[in-house]
Short mmCIF file of C-alpha atoms in Angstrom, two decimals:
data_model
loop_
_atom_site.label_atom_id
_atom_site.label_comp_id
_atom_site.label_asym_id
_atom_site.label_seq_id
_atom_site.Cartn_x
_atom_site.Cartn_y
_atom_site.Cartn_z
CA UNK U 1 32.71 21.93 -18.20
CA UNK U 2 31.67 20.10 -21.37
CA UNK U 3 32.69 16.43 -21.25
CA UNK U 4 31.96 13.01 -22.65
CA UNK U 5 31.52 9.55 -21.74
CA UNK U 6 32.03 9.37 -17.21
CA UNK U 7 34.67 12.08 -17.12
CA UNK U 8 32.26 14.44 -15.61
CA UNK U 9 32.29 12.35 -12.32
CA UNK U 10 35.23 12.90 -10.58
CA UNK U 11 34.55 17.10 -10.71
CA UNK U 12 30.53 16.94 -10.01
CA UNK U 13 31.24 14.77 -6.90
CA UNK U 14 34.08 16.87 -5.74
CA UNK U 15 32.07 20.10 -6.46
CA UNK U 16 28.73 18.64 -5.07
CA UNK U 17 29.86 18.25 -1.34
CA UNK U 18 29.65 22.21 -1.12
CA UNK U 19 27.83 23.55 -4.08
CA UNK U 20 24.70 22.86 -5.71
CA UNK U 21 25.68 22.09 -9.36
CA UNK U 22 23.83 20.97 -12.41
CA UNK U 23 24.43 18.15 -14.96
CA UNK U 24 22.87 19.58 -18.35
CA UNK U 25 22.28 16.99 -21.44
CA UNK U 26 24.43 18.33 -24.46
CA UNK U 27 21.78 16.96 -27.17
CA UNK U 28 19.43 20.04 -25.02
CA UNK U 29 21.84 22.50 -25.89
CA UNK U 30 22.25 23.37 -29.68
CA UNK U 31 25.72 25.17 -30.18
CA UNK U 32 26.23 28.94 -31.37
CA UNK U 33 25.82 29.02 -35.13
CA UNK U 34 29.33 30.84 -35.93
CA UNK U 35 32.58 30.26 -35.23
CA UNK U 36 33.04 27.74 -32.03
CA UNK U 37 35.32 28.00 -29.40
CA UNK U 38 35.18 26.80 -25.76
CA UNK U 39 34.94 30.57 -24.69
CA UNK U 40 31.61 31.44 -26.62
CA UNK U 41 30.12 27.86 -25.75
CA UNK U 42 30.45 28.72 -21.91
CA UNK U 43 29.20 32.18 -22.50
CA UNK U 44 26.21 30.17 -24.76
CA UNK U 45 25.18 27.74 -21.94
CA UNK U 46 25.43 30.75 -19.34
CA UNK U 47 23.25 32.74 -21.33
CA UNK U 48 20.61 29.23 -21.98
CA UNK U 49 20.65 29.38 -18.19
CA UNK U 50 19.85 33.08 -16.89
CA UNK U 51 16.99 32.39 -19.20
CA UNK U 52 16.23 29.16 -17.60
CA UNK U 53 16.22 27.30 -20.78
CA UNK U 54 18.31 24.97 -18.93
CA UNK U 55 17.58 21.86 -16.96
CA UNK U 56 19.84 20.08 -14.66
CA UNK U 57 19.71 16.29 -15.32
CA UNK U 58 19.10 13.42 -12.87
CA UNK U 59 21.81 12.67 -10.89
CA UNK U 60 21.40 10.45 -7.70
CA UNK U 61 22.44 10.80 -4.06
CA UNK U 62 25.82 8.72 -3.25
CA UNK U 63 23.54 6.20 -1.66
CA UNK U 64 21.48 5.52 -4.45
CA UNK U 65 24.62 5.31 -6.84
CA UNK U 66 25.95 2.79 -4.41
CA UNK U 67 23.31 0.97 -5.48
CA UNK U 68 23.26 1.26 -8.91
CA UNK U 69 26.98 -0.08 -8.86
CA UNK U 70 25.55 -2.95 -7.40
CA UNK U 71 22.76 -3.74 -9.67
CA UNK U 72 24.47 -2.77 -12.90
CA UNK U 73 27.70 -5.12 -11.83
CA UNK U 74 25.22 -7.74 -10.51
CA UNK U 75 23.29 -7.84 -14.31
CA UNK U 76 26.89 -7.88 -16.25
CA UNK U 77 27.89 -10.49 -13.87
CA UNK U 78 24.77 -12.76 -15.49
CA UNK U 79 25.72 -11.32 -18.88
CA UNK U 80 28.95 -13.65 -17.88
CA UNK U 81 27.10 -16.20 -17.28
CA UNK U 82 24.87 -16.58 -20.41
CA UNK U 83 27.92 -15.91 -22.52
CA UNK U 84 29.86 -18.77 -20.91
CA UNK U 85 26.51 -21.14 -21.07
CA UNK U 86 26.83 -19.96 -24.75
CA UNK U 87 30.31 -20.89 -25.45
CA UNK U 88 29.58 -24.43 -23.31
CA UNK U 89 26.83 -25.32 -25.80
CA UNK U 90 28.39 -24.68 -29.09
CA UNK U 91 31.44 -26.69 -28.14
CA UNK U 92 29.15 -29.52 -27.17
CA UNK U 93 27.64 -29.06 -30.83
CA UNK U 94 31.12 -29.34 -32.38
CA UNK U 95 31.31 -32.65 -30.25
CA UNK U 96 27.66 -34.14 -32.34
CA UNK U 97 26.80 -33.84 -28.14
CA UNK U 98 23.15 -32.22 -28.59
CA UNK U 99 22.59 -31.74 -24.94
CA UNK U 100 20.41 -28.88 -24.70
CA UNK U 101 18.33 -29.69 -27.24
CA UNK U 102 16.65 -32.25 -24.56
CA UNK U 103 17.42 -30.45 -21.04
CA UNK U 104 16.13 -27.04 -20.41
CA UNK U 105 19.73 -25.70 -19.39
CA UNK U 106 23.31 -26.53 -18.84
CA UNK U 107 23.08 -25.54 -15.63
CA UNK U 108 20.57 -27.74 -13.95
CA UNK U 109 22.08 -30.53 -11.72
CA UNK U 110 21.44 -33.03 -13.79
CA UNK U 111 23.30 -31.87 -17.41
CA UNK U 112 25.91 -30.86 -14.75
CA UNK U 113 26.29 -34.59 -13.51
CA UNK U 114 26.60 -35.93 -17.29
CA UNK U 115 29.30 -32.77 -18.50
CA UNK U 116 31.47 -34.23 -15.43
CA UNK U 117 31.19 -37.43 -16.39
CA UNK U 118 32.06 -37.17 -19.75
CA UNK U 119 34.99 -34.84 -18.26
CA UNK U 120 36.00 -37.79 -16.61
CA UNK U 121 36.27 -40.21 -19.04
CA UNK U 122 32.82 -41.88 -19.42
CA UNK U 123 32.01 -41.76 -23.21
CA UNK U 124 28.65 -44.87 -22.98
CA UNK U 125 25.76 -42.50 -23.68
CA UNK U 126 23.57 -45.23 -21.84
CA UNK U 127 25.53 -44.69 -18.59
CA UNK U 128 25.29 -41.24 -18.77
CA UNK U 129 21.32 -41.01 -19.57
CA UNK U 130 21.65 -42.40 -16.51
CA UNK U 131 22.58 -39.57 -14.64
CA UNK U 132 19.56 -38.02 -14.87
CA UNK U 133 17.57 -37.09 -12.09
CA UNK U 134 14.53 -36.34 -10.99
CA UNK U 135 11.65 -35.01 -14.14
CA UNK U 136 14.58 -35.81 -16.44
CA UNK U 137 14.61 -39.22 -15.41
CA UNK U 138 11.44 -39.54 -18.44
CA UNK U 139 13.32 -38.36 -20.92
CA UNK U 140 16.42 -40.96 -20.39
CA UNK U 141 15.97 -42.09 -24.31
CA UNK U 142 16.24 -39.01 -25.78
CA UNK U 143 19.54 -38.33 -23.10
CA UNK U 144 20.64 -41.15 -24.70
CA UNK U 145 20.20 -40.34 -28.58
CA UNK U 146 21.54 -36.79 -27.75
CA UNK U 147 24.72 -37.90 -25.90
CA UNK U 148 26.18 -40.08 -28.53
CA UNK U 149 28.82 -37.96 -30.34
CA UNK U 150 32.45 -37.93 -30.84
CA UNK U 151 33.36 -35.99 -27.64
CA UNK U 152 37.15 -36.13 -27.33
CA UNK U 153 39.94 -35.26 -24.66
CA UNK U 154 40.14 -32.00 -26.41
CA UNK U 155 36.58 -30.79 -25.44
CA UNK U 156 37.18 -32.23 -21.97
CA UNK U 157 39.61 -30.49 -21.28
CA UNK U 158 37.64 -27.19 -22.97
CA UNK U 159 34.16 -28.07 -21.09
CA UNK U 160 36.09 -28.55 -17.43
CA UNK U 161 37.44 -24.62 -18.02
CA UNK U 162 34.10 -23.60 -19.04
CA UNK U 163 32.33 -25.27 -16.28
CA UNK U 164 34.75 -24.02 -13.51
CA UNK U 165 34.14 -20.19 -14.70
CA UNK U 166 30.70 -20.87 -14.64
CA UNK U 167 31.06 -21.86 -10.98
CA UNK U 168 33.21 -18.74 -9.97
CA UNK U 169 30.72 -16.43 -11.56
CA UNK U 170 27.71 -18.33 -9.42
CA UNK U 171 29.77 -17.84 -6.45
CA UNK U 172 30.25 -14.10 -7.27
CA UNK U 173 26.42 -14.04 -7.84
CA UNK U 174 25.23 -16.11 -4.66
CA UNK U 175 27.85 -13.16 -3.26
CA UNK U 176 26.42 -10.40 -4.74
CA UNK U 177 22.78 -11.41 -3.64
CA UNK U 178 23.74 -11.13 -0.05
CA UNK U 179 25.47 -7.70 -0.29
CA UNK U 180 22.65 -6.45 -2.31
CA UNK U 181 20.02 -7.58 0.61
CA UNK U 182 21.70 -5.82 3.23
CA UNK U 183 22.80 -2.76 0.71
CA UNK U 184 18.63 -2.30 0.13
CA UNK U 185 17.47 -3.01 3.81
CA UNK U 186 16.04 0.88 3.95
CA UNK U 187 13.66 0.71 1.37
CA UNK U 188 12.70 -2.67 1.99
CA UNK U 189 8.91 -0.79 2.23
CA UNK U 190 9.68 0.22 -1.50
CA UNK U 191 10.78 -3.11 -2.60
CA UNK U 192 7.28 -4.62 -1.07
CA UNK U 193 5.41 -2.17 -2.77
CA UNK U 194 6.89 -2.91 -6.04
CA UNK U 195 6.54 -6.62 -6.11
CA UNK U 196 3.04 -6.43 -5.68
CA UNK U 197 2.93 -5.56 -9.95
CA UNK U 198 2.40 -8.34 -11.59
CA UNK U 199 5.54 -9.88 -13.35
CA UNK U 200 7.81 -7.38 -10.93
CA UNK U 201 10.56 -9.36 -8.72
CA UNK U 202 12.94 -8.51 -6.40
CA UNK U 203 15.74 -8.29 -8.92
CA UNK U 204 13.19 -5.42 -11.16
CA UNK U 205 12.32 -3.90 -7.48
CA UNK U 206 15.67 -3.52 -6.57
CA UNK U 207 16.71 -2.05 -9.88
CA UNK U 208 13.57 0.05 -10.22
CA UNK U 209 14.84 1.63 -6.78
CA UNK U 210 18.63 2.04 -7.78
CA UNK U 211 17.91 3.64 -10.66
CA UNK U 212 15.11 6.02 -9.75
CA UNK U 213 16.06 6.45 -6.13
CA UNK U 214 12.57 5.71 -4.91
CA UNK U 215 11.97 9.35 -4.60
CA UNK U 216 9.19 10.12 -7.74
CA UNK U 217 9.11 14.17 -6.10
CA UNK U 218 12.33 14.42 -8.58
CA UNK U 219 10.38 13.81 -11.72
CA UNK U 220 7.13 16.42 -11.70
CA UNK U 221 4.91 14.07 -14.07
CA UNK U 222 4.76 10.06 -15.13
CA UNK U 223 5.20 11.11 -18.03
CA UNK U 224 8.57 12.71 -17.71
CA UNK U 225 9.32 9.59 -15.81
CA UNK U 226 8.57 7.34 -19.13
CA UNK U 227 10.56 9.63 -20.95
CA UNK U 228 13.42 9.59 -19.17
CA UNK U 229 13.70 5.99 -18.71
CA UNK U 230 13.28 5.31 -22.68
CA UNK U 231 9.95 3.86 -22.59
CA UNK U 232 8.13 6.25 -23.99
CA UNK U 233 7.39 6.75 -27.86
CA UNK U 234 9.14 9.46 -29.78
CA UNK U 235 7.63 12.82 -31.59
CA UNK U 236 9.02 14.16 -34.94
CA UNK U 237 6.67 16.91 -36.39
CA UNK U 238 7.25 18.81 -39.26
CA UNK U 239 4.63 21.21 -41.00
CA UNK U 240 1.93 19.66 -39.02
CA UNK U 241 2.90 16.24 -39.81
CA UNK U 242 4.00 13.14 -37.13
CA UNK U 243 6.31 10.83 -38.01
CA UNK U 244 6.81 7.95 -35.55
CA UNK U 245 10.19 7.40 -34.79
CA UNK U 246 10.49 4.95 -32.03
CA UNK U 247 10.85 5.26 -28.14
CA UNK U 248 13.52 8.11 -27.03
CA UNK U 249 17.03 7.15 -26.10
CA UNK U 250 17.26 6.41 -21.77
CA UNK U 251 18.16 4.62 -18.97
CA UNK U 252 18.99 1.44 -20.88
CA UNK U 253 19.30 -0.59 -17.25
CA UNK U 254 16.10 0.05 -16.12
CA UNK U 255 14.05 -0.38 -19.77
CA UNK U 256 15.76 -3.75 -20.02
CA UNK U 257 14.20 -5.35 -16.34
CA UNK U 258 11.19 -3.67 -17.19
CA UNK U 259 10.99 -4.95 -20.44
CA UNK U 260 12.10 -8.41 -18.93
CA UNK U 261 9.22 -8.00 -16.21
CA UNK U 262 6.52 -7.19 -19.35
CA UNK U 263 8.11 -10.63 -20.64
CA UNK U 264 7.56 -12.75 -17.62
CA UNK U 265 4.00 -10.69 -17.70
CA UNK U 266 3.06 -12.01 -20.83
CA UNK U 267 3.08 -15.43 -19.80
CA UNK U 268 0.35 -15.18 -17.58
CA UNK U 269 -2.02 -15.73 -20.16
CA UNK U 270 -4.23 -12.60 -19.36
CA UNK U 271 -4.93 -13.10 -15.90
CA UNK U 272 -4.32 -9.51 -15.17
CA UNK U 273 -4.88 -6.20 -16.69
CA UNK U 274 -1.42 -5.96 -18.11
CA UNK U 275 -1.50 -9.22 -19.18
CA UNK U 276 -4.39 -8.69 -21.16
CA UNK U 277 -2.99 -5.34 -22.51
CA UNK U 278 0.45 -7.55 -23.12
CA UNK U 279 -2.09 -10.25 -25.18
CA UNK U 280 -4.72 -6.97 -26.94
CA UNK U 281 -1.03 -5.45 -28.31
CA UNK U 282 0.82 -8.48 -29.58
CA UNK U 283 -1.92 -9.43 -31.79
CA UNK U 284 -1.68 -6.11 -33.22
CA UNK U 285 1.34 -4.77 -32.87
CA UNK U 286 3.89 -8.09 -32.58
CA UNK U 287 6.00 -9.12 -29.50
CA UNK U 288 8.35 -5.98 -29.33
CA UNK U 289 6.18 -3.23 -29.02
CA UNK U 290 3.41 -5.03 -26.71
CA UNK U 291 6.25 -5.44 -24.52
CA UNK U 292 7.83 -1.91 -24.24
CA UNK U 293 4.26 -0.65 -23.93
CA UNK U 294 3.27 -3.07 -20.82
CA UNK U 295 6.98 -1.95 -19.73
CA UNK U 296 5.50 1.69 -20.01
CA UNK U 297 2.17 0.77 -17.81
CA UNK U 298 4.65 -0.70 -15.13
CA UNK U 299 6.76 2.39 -15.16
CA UNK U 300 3.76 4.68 -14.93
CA UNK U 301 2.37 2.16 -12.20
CA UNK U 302 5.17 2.74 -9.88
CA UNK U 303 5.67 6.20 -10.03
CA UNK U 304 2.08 6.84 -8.51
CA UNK U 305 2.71 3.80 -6.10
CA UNK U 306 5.69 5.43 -4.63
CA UNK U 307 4.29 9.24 -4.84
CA UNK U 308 1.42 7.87 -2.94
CA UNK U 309 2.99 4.98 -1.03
CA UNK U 310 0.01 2.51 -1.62
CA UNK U 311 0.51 -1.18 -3.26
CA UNK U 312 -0.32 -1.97 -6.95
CA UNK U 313 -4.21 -2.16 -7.54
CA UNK U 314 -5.18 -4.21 -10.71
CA UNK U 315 -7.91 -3.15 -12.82
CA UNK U 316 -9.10 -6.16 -14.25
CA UNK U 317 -7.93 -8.67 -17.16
CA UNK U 318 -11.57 -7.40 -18.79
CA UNK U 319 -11.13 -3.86 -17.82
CA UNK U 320 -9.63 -2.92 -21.75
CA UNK U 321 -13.14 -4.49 -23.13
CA UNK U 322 -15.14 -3.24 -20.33
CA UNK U 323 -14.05 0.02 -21.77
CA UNK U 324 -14.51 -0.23 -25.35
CA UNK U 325 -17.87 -1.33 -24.56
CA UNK U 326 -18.21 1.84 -22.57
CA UNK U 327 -17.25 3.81 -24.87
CA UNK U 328 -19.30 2.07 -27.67
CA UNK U 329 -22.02 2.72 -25.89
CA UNK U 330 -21.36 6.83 -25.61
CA UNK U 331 -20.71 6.94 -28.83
CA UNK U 332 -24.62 5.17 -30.34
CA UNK U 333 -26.07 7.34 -28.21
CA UNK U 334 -24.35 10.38 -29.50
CA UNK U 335 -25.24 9.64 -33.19
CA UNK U 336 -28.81 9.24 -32.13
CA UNK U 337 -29.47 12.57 -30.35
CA UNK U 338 -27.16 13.81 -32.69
CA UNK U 339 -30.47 13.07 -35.48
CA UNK U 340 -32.90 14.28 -32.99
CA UNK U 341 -33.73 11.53 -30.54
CA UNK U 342 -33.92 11.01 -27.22
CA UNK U 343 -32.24 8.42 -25.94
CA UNK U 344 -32.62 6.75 -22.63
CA UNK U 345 -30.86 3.58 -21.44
CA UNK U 346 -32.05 0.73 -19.17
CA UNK U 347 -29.88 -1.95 -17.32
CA UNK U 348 -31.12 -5.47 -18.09
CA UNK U 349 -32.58 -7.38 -15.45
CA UNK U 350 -30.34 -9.43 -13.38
#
């Protein structure tokens, strides 16, 4: 059955419980070159296949898509959130109310205090400063610079609707959390394994496992893994020539955490070996691609920790000079016998 977009659901489910059936990727299959009709494409794709130039693609047991409804509704839900924090600030800009430019969110308890207060009716920027509490508490004359605007009963009455979805989609969240915890109480062994990556937390592990399925027999190489996920780069070649083109189209929910977890890994200031490979690339290569590569390493780091079910083992923050110095090394001494000497190497003395 060809079909685009989710429509292929409802039959491969139906068909699944007593058949084995396959999900092939239309981009593998390049259509008959003459006339088209749904007769000679079916007779196309069964011919693709009794040559086995067909391969099914990934679909997960109904447990693991269970999950993956979780996880997926759990990141749009915070999509809400960031959108609504969004719309909050820009209508406190309209208001000359430059809140944000002095507290870190919108959210924390104290900005929360001040937005109900002015909700209420206070309008003395003084009074409100004094809201603040705890660490804020330092920066109560800047609070009070930024609160002095012209905030009016109109944006009141905007910033109470704002705030109260922003409470029902925290609520839904705190929710969420919960079911997810008992939902991914089987491969809590999994999950522990995971976090023990550098810059990977329960949120990554748990989508990591809903959208792999934990089980890395299903991919025969890492580098099929990469591949699939979209993490790995692209190949174009034509008459002998490669033409970078990117990292391939994939699972665009599980590149985005693990391009979030090489994010929070690059703030570590190279106390690890992928945050020294996060630091090496960014210098070369800017932000982007230092990121989707460390995102890569991750990737390729937990498919051998879950083929082989042992924790994450870190080479080193100076393993990537170690290395080059290594390989420095190999290649003097090369050059020299390569002109006729012998070459033999001692170890300084301690």
């Amino acid at each position: 059955m060809e079909s685009t977009s989710t429509y292929w659901k409802a039959p491969f489910y139906c068909l699944e419980e007593m058949m084995e059936v396959w999900l092939a990727n239309a981009a593998h299959i390049k259509a008959i070159p003459r006339r088209k009709t749904d007769v000679r494409d079916a007779e196309w794709i069964a011919q693709l296949l009794e040559c086995g130039l067909v391969r099914p693609s990934f679909v997960p047991p109904p447990d693991i898509r269970r999950l993956r409804m979780l996880t997926r509704y759990r990141v749009q839900l915070m999509g809400d959130r960031t959108r609504e924090a969004t719309r909050l600030e820009l209508m406190l800009e309209d208001a000359s109310i430059k809140l944000s430019v002095v507290a870190s969110s919108l959210t924390t308890v104290s900005a929360r205090a001040m937005l109900n207060a002015l909700i209420a009716g206070e309008r003395d920027p003084a009074v409100l400063a004094e809201l603040a509490r705890g660490k804020m508490r330092a920066k109560i004359p800047a609070l009070t610079e930024a609160l002095t605007g012209h905030f009016d009963a109109g944006h009141a009455q905007l910033a109470r609707s704002m705030l109260h979805r922003l409470e029902l989609v925290e609520d839904a969240l705190a929710e969420l959390d919960a079911v997810l915890t008992t939902a991914f109480a089987p491969w809590s062994h999994q999950l522990e394994l995971l976090q023990t990556i550098p810059g990977v937390g329960e949120k990554v592990a748990q989508v990591i496992v809903a959208e792999t399925g934990a089980d890395m027999s299903r991919f025969p190489t890492a580098a099929q893994l990469a591949a699939w996920a979209g993490v790995a780069p692209g190949v174009h070649e034509s008459a002998g020539k490669h033409t970078a083109v990117g990292t391939r189209p994939g699972n665009k929910w599980l590149t985005a955490m693990l391009v979030e977890a090489a994010g929070s890994v690059g703030r570590m200031k190279g106390k690890n070996y992928l945050a020294a490979q996060h630091a090496r690339l960014t210098a070369r290569r800017g932000m982007s691609r230092a990121q989707v590569a460390v995102a890569h390493s991750i990737l390729v780091s937990t498919y051998y920790m879950l083929l082989r079910d042992e924790p994450y083992r870190d080479l080193g923050a100076d393993w990537l000079a170690r290395r080059n110095d290594e390989a420095h090394t190999r290649r003097l001494v090369a050059q020299l016998e390569k002109l006729g000497h012998n070459v033999t190497l001692d170890q300084p003395a301690a």
